[in-house]
XYZ file of C-alpha atoms in Angstrom:
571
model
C 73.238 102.743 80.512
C 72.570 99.357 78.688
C 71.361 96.825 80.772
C 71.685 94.050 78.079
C 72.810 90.855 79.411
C 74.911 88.270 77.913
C 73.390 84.980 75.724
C 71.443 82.675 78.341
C 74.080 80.124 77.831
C 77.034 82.319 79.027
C 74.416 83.230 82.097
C 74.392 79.752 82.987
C 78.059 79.797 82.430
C 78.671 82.419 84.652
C 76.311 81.315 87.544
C 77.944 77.857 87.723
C 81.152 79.357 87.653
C 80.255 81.354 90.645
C 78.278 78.739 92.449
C 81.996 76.380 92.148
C 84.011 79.506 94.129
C 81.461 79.905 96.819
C 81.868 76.052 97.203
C 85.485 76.366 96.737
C 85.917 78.877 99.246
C 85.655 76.428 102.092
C 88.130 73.675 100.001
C 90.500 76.989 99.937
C 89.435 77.568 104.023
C 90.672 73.729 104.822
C 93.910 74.512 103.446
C 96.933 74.930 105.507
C 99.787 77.066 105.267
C 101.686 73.766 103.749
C 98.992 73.013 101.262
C 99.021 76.664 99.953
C 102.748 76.568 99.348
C 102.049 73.291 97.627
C 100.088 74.806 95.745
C 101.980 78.062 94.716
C 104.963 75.830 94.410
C 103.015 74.015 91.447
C 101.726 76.861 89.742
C 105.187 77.686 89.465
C 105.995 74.695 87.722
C 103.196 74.732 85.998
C 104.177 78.372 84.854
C 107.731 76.828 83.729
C 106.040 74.434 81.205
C 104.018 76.861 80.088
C 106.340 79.414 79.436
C 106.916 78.583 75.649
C 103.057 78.066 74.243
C 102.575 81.481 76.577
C 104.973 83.548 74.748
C 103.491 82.124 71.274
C 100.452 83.138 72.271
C 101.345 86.323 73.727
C 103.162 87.057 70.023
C 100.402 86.053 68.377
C 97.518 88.755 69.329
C 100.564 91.388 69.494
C 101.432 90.186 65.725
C 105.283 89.863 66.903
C 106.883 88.179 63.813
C 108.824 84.827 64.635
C 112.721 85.902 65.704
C 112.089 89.268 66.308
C 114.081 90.245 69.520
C 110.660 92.166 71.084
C 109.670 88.283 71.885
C 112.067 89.703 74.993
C 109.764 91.887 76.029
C 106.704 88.974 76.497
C 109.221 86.794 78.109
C 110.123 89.344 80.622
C 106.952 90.656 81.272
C 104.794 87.210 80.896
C 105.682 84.134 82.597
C 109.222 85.540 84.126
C 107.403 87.847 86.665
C 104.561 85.046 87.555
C 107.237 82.478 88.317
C 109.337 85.561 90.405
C 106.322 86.260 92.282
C 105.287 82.378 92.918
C 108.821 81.841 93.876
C 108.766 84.828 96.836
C 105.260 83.842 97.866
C 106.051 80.262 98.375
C 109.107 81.616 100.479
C 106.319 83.507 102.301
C 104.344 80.767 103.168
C 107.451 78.952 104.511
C 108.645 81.720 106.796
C 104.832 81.643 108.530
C 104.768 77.958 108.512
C 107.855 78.422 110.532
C 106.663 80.886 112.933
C 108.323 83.863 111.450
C 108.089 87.392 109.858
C 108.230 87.329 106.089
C 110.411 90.161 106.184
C 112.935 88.103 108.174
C 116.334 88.467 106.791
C 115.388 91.714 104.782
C 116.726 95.032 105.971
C 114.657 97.562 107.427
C 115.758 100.873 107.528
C 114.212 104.678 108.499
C 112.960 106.732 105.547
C 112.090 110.451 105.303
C 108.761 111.601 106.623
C 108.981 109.306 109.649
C 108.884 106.023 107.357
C 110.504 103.098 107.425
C 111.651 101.657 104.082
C 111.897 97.658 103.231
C 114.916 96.678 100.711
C 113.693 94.011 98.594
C 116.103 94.539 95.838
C 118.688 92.866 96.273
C 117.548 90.041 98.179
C 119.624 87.390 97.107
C 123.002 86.416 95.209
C 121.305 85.965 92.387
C 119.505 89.519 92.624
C 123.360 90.730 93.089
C 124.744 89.362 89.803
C 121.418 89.835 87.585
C 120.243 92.951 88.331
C 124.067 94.991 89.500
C 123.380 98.666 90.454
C 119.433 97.901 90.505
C 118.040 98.402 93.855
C 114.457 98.236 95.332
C 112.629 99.502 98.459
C 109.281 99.421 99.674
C 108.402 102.513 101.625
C 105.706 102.122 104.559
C 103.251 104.711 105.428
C 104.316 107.331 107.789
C 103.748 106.131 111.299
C 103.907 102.250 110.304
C 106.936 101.164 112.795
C 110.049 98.049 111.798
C 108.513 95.970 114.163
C 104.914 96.350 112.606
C 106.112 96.237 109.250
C 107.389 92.448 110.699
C 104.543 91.529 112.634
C 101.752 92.102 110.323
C 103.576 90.653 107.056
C 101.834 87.821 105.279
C 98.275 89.749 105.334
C 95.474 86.862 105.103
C 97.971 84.066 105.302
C 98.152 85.011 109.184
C 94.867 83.767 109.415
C 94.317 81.094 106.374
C 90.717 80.157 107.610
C 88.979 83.254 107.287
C 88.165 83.820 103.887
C 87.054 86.671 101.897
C 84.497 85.345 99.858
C 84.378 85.578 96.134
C 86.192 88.018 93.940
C 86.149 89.352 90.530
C 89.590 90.028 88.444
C 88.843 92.130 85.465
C 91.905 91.064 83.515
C 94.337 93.449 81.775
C 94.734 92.957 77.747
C 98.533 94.733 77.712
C 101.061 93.013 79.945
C 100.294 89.200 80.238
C 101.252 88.699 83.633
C 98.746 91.020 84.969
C 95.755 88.629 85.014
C 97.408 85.768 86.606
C 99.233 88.107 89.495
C 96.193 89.923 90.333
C 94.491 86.094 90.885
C 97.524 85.428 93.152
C 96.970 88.657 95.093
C 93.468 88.125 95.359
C 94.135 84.835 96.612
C 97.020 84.991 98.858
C 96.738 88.242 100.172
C 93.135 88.600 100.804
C 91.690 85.391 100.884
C 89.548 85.405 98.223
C 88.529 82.975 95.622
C 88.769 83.931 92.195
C 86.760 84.266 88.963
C 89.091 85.498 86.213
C 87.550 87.441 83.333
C 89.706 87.756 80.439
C 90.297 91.048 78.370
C 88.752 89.596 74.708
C 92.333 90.756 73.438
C 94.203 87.935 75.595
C 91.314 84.664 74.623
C 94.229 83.555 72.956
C 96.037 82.807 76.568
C 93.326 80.798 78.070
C 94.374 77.143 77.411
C 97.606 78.785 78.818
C 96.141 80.354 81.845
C 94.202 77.397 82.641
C 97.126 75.209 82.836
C 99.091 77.852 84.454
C 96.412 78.171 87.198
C 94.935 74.452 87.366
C 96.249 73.267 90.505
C 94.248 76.844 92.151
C 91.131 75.816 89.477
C 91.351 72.355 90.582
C 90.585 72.732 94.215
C 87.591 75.262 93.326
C 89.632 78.271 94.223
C 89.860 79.891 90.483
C 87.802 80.023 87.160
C 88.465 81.800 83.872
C 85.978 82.952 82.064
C 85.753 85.206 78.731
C 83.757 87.408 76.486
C 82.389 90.934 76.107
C 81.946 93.463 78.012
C 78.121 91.836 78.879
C 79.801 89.274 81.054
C 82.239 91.520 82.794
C 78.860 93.435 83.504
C 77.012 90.391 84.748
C 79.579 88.919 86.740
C 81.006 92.387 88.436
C 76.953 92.972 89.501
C 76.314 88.783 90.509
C 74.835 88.551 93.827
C 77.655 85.918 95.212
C 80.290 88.115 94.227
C 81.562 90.366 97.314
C 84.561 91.948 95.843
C 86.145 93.229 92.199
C 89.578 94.170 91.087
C 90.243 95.603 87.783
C 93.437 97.202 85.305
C 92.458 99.720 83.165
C 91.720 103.266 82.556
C 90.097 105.272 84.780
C 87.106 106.154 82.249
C 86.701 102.191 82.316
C 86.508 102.191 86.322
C 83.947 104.546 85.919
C 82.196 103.186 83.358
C 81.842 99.883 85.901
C 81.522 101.343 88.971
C 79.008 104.382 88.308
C 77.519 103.178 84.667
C 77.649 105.221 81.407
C 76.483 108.689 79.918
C 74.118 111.393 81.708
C 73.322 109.165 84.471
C 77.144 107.739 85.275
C 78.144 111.116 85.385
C 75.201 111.839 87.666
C 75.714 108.640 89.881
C 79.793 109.754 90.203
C 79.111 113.679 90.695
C 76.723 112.744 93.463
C 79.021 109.934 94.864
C 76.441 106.922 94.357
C 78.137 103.888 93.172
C 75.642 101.913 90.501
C 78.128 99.077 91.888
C 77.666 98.241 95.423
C 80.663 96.310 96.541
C 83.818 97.184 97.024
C 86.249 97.612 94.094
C 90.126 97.742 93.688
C 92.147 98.379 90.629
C 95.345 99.270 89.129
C 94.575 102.000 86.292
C 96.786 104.227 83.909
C 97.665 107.679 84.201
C 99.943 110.216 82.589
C 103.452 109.137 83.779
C 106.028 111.970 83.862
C 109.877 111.446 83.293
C 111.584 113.971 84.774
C 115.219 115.005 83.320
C 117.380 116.801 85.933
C 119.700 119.402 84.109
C 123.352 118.547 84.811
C 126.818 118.299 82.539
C 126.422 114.957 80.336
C 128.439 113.681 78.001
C 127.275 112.566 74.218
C 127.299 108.691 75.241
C 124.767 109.854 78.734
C 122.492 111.850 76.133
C 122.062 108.990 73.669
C 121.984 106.256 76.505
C 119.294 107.869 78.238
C 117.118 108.982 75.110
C 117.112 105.487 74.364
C 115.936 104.586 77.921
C 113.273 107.410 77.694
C 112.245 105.729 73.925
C 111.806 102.385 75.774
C 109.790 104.117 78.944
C 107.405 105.325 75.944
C 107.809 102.319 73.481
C 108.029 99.382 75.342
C 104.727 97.243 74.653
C 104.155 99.573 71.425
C 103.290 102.347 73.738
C 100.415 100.177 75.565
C 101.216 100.059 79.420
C 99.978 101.890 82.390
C 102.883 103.288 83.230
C 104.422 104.103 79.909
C 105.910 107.605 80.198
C 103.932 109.917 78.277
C 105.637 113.213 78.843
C 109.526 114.243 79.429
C 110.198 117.072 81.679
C 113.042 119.149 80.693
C 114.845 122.447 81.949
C 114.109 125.341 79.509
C 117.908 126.506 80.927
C 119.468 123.168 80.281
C 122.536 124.393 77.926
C 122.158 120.491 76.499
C 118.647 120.712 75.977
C 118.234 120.558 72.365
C 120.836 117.695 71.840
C 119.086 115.402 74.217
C 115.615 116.387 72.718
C 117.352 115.705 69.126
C 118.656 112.392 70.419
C 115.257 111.368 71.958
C 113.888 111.960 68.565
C 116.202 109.675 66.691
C 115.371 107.268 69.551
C 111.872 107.329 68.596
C 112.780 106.678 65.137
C 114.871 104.095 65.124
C 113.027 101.922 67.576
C 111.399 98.777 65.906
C 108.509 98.997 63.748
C 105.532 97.032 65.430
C 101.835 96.737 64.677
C 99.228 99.303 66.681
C 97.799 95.642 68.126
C 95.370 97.526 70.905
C 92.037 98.744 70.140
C 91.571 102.395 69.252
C 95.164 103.054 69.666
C 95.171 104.969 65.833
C 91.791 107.126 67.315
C 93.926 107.916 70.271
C 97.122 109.167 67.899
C 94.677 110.789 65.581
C 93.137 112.778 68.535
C 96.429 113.796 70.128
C 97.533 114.810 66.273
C 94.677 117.043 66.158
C 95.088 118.981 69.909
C 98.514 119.744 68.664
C 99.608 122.092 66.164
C 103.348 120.906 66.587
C 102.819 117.651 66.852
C 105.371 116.011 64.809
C 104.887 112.391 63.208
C 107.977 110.516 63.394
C 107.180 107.291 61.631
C 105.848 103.938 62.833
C 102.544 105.846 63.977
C 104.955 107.602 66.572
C 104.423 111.246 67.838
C 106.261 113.535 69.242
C 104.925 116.914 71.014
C 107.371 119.681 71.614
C 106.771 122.873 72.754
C 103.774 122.673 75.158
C 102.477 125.886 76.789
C 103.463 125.356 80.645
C 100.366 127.828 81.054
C 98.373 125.609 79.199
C 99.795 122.348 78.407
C 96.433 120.886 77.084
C 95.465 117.462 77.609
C 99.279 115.582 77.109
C 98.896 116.008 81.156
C 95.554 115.246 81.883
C 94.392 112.368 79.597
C 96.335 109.042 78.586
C 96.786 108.055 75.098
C 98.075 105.071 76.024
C 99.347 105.097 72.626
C 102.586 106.033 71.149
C 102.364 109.524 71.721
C 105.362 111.588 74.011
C 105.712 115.314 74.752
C 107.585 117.337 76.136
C 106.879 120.016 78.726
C 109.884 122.661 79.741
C 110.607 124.116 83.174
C 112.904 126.518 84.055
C 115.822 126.932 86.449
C 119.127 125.464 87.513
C 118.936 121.544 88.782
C 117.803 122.697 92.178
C 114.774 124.832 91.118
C 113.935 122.477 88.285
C 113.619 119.651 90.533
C 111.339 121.560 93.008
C 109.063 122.978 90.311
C 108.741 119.573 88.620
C 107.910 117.507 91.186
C 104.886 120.614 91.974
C 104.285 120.056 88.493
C 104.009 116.091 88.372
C 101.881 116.260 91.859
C 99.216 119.196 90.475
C 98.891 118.934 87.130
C 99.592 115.123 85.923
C 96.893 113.244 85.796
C 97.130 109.469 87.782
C 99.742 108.341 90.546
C 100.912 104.970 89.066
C 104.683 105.787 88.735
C 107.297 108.796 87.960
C 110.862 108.580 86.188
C 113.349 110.392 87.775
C 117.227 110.920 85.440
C 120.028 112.224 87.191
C 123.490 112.618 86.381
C 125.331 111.307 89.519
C 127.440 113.940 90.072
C 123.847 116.205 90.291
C 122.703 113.792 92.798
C 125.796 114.559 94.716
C 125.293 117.881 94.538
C 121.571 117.513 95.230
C 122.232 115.848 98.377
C 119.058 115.479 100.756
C 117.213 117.534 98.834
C 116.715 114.516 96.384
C 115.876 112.296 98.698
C 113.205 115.323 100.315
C 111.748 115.232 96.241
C 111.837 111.441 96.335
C 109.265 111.511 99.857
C 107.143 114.245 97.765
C 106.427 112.926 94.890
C 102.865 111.231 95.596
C 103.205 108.288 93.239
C 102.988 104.323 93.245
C 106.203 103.946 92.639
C 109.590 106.353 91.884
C 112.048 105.134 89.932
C 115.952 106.595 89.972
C 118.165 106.384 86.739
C 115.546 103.283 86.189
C 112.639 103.198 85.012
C 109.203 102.257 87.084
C 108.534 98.719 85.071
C 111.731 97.383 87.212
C 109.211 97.843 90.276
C 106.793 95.801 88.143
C 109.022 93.351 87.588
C 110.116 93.016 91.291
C 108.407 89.970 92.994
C 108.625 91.626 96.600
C 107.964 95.148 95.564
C 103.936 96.846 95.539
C 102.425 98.029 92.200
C 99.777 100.085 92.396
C 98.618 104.306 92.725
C 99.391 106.249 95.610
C 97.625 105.505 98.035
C 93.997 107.552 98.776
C 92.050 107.653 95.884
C 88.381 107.423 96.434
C 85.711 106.047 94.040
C 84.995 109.319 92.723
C 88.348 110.622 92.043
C 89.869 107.315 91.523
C 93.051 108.332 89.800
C 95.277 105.376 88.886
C 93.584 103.319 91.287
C 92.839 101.815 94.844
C 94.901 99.666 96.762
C 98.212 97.388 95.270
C 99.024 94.221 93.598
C 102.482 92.083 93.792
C 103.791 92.451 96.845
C 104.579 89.091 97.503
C 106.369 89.795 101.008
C 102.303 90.591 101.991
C 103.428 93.929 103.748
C 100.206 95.640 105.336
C 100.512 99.166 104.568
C 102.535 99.873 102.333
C 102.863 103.705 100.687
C 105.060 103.492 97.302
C 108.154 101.396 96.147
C 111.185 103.412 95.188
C 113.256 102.176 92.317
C 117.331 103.016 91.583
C 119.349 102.097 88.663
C 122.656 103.010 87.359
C 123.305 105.990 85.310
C 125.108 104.396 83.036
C 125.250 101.042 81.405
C 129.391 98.558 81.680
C 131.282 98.944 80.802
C 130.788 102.682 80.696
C 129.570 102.372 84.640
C 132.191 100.640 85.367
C 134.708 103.124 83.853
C 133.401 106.430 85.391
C 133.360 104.560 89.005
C 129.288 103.167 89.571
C 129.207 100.200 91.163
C 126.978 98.152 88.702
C 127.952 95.815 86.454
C 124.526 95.521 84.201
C 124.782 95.974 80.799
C 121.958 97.866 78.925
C 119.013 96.091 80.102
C 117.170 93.283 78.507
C 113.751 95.697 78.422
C 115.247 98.384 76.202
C 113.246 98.025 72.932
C 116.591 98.233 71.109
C 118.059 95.594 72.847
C 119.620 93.227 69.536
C 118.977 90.118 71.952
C 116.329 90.569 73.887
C 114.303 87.613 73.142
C 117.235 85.532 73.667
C 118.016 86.613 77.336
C 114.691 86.786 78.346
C 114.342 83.224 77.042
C 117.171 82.454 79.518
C 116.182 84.206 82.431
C 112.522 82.655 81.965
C 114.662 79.579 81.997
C 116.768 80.377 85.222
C 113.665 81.534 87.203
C 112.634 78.469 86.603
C 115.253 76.461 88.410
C 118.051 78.861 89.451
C 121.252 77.836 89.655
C 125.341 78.862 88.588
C 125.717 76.704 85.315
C 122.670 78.915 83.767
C 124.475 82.180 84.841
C 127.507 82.407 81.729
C 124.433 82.178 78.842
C 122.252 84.904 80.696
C 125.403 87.347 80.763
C 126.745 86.395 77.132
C 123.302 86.838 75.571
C 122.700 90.578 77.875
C 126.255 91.785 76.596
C 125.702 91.562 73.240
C 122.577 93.931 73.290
């Protein structure tokens, strides 16, 4: 392993960086429940303000042209989930500052497996007329009772003056919310103060970030810092540093926690971290979406190709959770027509620049495994025809590129769902988050023994007819791997991020949608009222309604609602 060490002057850099937290971690200590919604409160309007130069700069590294309606995408998933999230943590400061639960006022209901299951979705009117037919839970883990689930909500805000030291966020270079929600986290939830590392990708953000985050940086709780991987290196391994969270891959956790080559293998194989602290993270994986066979019509099949295209396309292909391989029944007398649709999908989608590193390598490499490997255009891929004997590495490594295959199991809906959800548990590699599609007249017919396939699946989060970014995007909702992973077989990670409700405990947050876009939902009798969403990559005004809903989250209110819903029904 290298042991090379950044320039001297980044050294200093670093070490006076560190030496501010560790005296900023008593200025964070003094502060009161009041102060830290204060605080919160003005990152949130400091997040508003920012919201404009973010996006730019978000566009810029991801070479977005001016106009183009993927700007909706880094709306949505930049400073609209960070002012979401700062909005529900500031409401769960309040709730302790008033001597109650955060969960107060949200319903609590059993779940299978002797769970009990938190509805954060939706919370509020506003949740109601946004996000119709979308619906949210967070599932405890078995044993964890209602009335613990309310009395140990709000995590190290129970007990503001005893901090965690200093921690370490490895930021993400994909979604640009990820940095500044795992500082939050680390912050709010765990008490720690916070030096931010930036992916090199995202340097472009850091006026942004520092604004963003200045009333945390100005009290001594935060500092950003960027560079190579050298600093990452010297920081993660500083003496004053007690704790590190990272997003990634899991051959990056590695790489950090056990070092590189002959002797990181040998340091993981005999389970002796080179890194000797505790780490957390949120990696990637090989998310499945699984396709339950049932009687659609042509409107279903081209509606939900186009929500499997944006479950694969969305970011260019470059997100943890991106679905990387669509389970269908072999039996399925609509097979082929969905599979032709999915492919036009594919094709049609926008054109967009390969902006992460080694994303062509990763094409290339998945190219070369597959003899049918088809190249659709736009440096797509598509992999049909996988041996379920031997699938090859579509299940086992992540491109995290825009690559999708196929895998086909046999068996009417019943038996399909059973042998998929084996399949998804034993042979996919990572736990992040699984798509579920269902006709809803299957899912009647399914009954219970949905639900039963829901409890199985051992994933972050399960999403229903939706797909798992919603539980991204959902303030009060946990993001992260199922939980159990060790160092050594760290999967898609350790621990969660988001969940600004601070629930202690949580197991997986399960996601439901409509079937159907309205009118057509409306028509065959689903109560939802949400047009095709503003994330679908061939959404014609994307970057106009997540402008607006940026703008809403902001400072909610009625007059704003007419613009959101005119701009969503004309994409």
């Amino acid at each position: 392993m290298t042991t090379l060490q950044p320039p001297i002057e980044q050294v200093w850099e670093i070490d006076r960086a560190v030496d501010d937290l560790v005296r900023g971690e008593a200025a964070w200590a003094a502060c009161g429940l009041a102060k830290r919604r204060e605080l919160i409160e003005r990152v949130h309007a400091a997040t508003a303000e920012q919201a404009e130069a973010w996006v730019r700069a978000a566009a810029a590294y991801k070479r977005l042209p001016e106009g183009s309606p993927l700007l909706g995408e880094e709306w949505i998933t930049g400073p609209y989930p960070v002012l979401t999230s700062a909005g529900t943590l500031a409401s769960t400061i309040g709730a302790l500052e008033a001597g109650r639960s955060p969960v107060d006022g949200f319903s609590v209901r059993p779940a299978p497996g002797g769970r009990v299951a938190v509805r954060v979705l939706p919370h509020s009117v506003w949740d109601r007329l946004l996000l119709s037919g979308f619906s949210a839970e967070v599932w405890m883990r078995p044993g964890v009772t209602k009335r613990a689930v309310r009395s140990r909500a709000g995590l190290g805000q129970r007990r503001p003056t005893l901090t965690g030291g200093v921690g370490v966020v490895l930021g993400a270079g994909n979604i640009t919310s990820i940095p500044v929600l795992d500082v939050l986290y680390e912050l709010y939830a765990h008490n720690r103060v916070v030096a931010l590392k930036l992916n090199p990708v995202t340097d472009g953000l850091f006026e942004v970030f520092s604004r963003v985050l200045a009333p945390l940086i100005d009290i001594g709780a935060v500092r950003i810092l960027t560079g190579g991987a050298d600093v990452g290196r010297y920081l993660v391994h500083h003496p004053k540093v007690g704790h590190v969270h990272m997003t990634g891959s899991a051959a990056t956790h590695d790489a950090i926690v056990f070092g590189t080559g002959e002797e990181g293998a040998a340091r993981k194989k005999a389970g002796t971290p080179l890194l000797d602290k505790p780490v957390t993270s949120e990696l990637g994986g090989v998310s499945p979406t699984i396709v339950v066979p049932g009687a659609w019509s042509e409107a279903d099949l081209r509606y939900q190709a186009e929500h499997i295209a944006t479950q694969k396309l969305h970011n260019g292909g470059y997100n943890c959770v991106a679905s990387q391989v669509v389970v269908v029944g072999s039996d399925w007398p609509q097979k082929d027509r969905f599979l032709a649709h999915v492919r036009r999908a594919l094709s049609e989608a926008p054109a967009r620049p390969a902006y992460y590193p080694g994303s062509d390598g990763r094409v290339e490499g998945a190219v070369a495994s597959y003899a049918g490997a088809e190249r659709i255009g736009g440096g797509r891929v598509l992999i049909e025809g996988l041996d379920a004997a031997d699938p090859g590495p579509a299940l086992t490594s992540e491109y995290f590129a825009p690559v999708l295959a196929v895998l086909e199991i046999p068996g009417d809906a019943g038996t399909f769902l059973t042998e998929a959800v084996r399949a998804a548990n034993e042979r996919f590699a990572g736990t992040l988050g699984v798509n579920l599609i269902a006709h809803p007249r299957t899912i009647a017919r399914l009954g219970s023994s949905l639900d039963d396939a829901i409890a199985d699946l051992r994933y972050g989060t399960v999403a229903l007819n939706a797909w798992t970014g919603v539980g991204y995007l959902t303030a009060a909702a946990t993001w992260g791997a199922f939980p159990g992973h060790t160092l050594d077989d760290v999967q898609s990670g350790i621990g969660v991020v988001h969940n600004a409700l601070l629930l202690d405990a949580p197991e997986r947050t399960v996601v439901r949608g409509p079937f159907r876009p309205a009118p057509r939902s409306v028509l065959h009798g689903e109560l939802a009222l949400s047009p095709k969403p503003p994330w679908f990559v061939d959404n014609r005004t994307a970057a106009t309604t997540g402008r607006r809903l940026v703008d809403f989250a902001a400072a909610p209110r009625w007059s704003a609602l007419p613009g959101i819903f005119a701009s969503a029904l004309r994409g």
